mmCIF file of C-alpha atoms in Angstrom:
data_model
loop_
_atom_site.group_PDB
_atom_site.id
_atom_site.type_symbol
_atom_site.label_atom_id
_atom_site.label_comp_id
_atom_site.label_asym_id
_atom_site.label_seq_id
_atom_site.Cartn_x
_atom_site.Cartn_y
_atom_site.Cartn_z
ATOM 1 C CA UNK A 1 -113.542 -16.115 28.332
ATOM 2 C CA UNK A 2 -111.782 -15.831 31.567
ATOM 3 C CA UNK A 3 -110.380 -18.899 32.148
ATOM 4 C CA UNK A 4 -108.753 -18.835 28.429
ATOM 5 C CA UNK A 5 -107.244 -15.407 29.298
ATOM 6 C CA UNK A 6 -106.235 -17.166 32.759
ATOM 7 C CA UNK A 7 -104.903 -20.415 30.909
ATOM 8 C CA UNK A 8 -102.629 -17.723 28.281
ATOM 9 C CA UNK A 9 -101.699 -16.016 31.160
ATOM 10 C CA UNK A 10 -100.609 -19.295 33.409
ATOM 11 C CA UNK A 11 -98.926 -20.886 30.229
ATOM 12 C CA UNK A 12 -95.631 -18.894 30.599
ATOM 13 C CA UNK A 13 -95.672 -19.465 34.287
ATOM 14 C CA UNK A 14 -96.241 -23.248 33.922
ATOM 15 C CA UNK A 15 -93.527 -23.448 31.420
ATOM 16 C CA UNK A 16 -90.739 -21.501 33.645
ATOM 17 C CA UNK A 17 -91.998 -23.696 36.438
ATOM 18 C CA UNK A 18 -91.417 -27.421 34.629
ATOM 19 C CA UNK A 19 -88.162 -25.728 32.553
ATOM 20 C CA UNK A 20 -86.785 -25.044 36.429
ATOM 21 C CA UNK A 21 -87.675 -28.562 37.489
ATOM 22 C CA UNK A 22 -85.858 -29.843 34.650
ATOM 23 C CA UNK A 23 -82.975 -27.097 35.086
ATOM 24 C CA UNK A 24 -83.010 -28.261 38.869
ATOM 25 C CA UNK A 25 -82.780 -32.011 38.412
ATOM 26 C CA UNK A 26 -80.436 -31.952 35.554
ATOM 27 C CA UNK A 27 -77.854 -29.289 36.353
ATOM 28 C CA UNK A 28 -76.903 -27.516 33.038
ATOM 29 C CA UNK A 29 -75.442 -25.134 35.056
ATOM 30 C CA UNK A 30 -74.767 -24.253 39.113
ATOM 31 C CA UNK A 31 -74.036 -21.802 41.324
ATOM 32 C CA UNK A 32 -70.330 -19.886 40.469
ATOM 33 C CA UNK A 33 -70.160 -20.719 37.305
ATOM 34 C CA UNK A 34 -69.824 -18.366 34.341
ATOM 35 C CA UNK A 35 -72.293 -19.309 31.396
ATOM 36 C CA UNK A 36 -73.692 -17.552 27.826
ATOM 37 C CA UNK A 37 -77.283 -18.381 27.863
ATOM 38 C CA UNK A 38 -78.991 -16.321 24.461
ATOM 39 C CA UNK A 39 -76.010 -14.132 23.998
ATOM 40 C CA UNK A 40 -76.108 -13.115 27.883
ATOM 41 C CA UNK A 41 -72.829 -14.001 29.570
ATOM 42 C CA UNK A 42 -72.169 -14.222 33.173
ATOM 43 C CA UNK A 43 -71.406 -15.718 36.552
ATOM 44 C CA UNK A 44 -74.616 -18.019 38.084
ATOM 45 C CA UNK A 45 -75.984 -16.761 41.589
ATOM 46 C CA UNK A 46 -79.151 -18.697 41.679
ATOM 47 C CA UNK A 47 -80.965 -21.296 40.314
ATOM 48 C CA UNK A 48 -84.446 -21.159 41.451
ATOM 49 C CA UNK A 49 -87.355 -22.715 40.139
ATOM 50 C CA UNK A 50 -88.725 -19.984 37.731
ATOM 51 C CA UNK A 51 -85.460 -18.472 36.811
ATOM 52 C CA UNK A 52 -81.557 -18.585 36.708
ATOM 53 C CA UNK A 53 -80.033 -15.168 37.995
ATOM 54 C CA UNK A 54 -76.876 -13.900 36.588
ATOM 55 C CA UNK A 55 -74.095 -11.648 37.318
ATOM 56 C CA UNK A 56 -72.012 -9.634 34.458
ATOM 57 C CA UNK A 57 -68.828 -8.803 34.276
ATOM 58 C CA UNK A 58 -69.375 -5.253 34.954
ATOM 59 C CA UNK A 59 -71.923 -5.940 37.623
ATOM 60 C CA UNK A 60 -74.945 -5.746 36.039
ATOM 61 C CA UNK A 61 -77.891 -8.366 37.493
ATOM 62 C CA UNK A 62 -80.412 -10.361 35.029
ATOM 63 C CA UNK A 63 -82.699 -12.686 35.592
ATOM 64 C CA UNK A 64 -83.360 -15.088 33.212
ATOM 65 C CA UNK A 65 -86.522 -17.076 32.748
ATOM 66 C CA UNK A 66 -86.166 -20.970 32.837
ATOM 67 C CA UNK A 67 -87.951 -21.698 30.229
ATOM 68 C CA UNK A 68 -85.254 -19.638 28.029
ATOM 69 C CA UNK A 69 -82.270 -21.483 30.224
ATOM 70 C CA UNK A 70 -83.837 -24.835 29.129
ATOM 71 C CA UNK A 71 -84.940 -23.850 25.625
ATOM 72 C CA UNK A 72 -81.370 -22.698 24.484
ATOM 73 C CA UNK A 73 -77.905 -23.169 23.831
ATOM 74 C CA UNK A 74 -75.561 -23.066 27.026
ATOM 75 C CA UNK A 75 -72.246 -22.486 26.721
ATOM 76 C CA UNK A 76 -70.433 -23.018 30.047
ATOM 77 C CA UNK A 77 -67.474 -21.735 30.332
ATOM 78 C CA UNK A 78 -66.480 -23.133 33.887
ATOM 79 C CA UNK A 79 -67.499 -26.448 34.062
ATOM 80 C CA UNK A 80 -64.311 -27.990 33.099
ATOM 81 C CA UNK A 81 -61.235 -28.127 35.256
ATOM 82 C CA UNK A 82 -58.962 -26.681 31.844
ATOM 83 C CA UNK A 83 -59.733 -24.415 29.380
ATOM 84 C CA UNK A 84 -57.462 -23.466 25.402
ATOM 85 C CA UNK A 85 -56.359 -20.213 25.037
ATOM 86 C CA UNK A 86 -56.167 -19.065 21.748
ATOM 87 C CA UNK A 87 -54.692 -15.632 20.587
ATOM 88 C CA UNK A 88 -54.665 -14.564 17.402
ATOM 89 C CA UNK A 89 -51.788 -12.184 16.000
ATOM 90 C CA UNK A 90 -50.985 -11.287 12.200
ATOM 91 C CA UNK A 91 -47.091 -11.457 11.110
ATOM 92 C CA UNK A 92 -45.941 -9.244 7.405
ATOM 93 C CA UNK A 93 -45.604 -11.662 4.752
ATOM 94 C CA UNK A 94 -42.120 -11.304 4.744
ATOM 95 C CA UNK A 95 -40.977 -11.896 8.027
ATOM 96 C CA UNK A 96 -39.536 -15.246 8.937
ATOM 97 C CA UNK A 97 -42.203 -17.213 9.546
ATOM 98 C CA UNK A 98 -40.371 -20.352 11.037
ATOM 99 C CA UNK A 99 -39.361 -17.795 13.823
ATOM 100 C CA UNK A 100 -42.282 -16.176 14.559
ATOM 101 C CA UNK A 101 -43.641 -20.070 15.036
ATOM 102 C CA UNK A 102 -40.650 -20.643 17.306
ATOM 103 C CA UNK A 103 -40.778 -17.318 19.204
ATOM 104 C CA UNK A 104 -44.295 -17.817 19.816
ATOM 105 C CA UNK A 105 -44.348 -21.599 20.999
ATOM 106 C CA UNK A 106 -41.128 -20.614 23.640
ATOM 107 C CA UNK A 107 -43.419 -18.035 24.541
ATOM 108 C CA UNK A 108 -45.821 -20.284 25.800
ATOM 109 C CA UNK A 109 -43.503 -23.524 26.761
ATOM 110 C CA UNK A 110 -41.687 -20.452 29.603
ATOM 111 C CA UNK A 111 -45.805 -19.358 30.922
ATOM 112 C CA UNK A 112 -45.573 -20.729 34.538
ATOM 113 C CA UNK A 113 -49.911 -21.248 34.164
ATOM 114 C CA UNK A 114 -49.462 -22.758 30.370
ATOM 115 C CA UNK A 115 -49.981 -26.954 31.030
ATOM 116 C CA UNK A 116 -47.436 -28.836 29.268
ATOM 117 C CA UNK A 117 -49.512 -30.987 28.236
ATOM 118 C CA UNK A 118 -51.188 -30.796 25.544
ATOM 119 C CA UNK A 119 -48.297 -29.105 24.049
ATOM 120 C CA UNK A 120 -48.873 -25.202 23.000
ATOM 121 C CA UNK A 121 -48.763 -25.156 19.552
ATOM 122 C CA UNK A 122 -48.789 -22.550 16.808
ATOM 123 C CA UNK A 123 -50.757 -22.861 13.474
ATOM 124 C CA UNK A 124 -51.346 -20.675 10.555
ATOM 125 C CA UNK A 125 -55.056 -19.716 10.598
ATOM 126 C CA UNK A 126 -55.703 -17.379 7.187
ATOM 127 C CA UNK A 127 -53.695 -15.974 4.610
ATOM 128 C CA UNK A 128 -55.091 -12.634 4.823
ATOM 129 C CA UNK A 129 -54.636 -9.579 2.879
ATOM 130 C CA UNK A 130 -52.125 -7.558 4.933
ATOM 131 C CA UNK A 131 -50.575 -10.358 7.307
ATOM 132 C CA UNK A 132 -50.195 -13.779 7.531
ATOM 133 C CA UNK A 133 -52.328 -14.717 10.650
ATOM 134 C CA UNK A 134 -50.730 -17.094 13.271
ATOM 135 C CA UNK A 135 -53.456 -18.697 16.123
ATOM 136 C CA UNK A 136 -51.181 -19.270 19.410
ATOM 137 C CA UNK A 137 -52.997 -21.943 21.035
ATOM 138 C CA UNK A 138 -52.257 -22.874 24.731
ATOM 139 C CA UNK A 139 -53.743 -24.852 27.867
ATOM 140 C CA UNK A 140 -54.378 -23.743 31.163
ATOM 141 C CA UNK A 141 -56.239 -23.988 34.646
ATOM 142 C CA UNK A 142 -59.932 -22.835 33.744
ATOM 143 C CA UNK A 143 -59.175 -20.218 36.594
ATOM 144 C CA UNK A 144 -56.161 -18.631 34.967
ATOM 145 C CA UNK A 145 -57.223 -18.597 31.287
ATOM 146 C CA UNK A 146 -58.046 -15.255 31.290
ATOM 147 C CA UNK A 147 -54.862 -14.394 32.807
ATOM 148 C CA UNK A 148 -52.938 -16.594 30.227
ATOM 149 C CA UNK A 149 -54.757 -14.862 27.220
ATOM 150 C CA UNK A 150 -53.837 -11.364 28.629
ATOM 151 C CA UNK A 151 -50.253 -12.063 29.331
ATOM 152 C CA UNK A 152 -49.719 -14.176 26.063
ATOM 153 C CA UNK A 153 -51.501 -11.349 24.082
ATOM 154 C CA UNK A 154 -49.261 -8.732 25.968
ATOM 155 C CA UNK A 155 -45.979 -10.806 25.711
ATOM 156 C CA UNK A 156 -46.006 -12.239 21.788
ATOM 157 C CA UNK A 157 -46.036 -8.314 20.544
ATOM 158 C CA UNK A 158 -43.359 -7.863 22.849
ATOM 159 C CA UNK A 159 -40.972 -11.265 22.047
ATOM 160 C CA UNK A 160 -41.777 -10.173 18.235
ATOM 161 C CA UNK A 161 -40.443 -6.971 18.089
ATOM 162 C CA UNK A 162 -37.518 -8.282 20.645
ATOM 163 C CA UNK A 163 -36.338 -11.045 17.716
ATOM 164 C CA UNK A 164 -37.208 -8.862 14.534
ATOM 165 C CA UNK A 165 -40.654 -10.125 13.448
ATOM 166 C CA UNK A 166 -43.068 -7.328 12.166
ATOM 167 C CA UNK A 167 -46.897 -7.138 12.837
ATOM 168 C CA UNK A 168 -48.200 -4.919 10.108
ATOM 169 C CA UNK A 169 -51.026 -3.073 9.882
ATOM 170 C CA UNK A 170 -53.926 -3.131 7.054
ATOM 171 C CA UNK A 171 -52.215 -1.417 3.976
ATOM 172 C CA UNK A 172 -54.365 -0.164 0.950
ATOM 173 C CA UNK A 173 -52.465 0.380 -2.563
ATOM 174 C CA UNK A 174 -54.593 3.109 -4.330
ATOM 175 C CA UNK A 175 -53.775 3.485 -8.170
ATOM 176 C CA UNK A 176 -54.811 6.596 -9.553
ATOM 177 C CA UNK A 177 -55.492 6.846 -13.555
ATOM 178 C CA UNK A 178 -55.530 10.182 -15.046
ATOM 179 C CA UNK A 179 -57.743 11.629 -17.227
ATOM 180 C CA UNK A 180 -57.061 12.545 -20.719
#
């Protein structure tokens, strides 16, 4: 009776410990970068042998189990030397669509931290109920993309409204029938 409630109590430990060799030798992730592991996102501080430590954005510290590290999904978000920005922005349905394209993609081309190559490029995502949605897509330094998404965000409401191109809001037509 013991050693079963020993060998349940050992199996979660024996698991973190070979999911942290495995973690270890393979290197899903490393020290400084900034991962999602099962919806948790943040900035790696350790790697140890029964667990990955992580740092969020707002400073909070969690400690992840290996065996969860090596059992799920990782999305690293640092890993590569360049990363896409993509914002999203809705334009009325009767604003010139050809220049909101236009505006948008000089937007980009005249970011100093946008890469030239790929080209940025604009696309229509959805046909949506109140706007017609536009997805400004643009590449950048992995370190700056959060700066890029900011200022692009910031800056395409700005050039819009500077060259006559409305972002509406949602609108609701309500019809009313009266009762005889």
């Amino acid at each position: 009776m013991i050693g079963l409630i020993l060998g349940f109590g050992l199996q979660d430990t024996i698991t973190n410990l070979a999911a942290g060799v495995w973690v270890a030798a393979l290197r899903p992730i490393d020290k400084g970068e900034f991962v999602e592991i099962k919806g948790i996102s943040g900035t790696v501080t350790s790697v140890g042998i029964m667990a990955t430590e992580l740092v969020k954005a707002d400073n909070t510290y969690i400690t992840i189990p290996n065996s969860l590290v090596w059992g799920s999904p990782v999305i690293n978000s640092s890993r590569m030397d360049t990363r896409r920005v993509e914002v999203k922005v809705g334009i009325a349905y009767n604003s010139d669509l050809d220049l909101a394209i236009r505006v948008a993609t000089d937007l980009m081309a005249a970011h100093e931290a946008v890469l030239p190559s790929p080209k940025p490029a604009v696309v229509v995502s959805e046909l949506a109920d109140s706007s017609v949605n536009l997805s400004l897509r643009a590449w950048t330094a992995t370190p700056d993309f959060w700066r890029v998404r900011g200022d692009l965000t910031r800056d395409v409401l700005r050039a819009f409204r500077g060259n006559g191109v409305e972002i509406p809001f949602p609108q609701v037509d309500v019809h009313l029938d009266r009762m005889q």
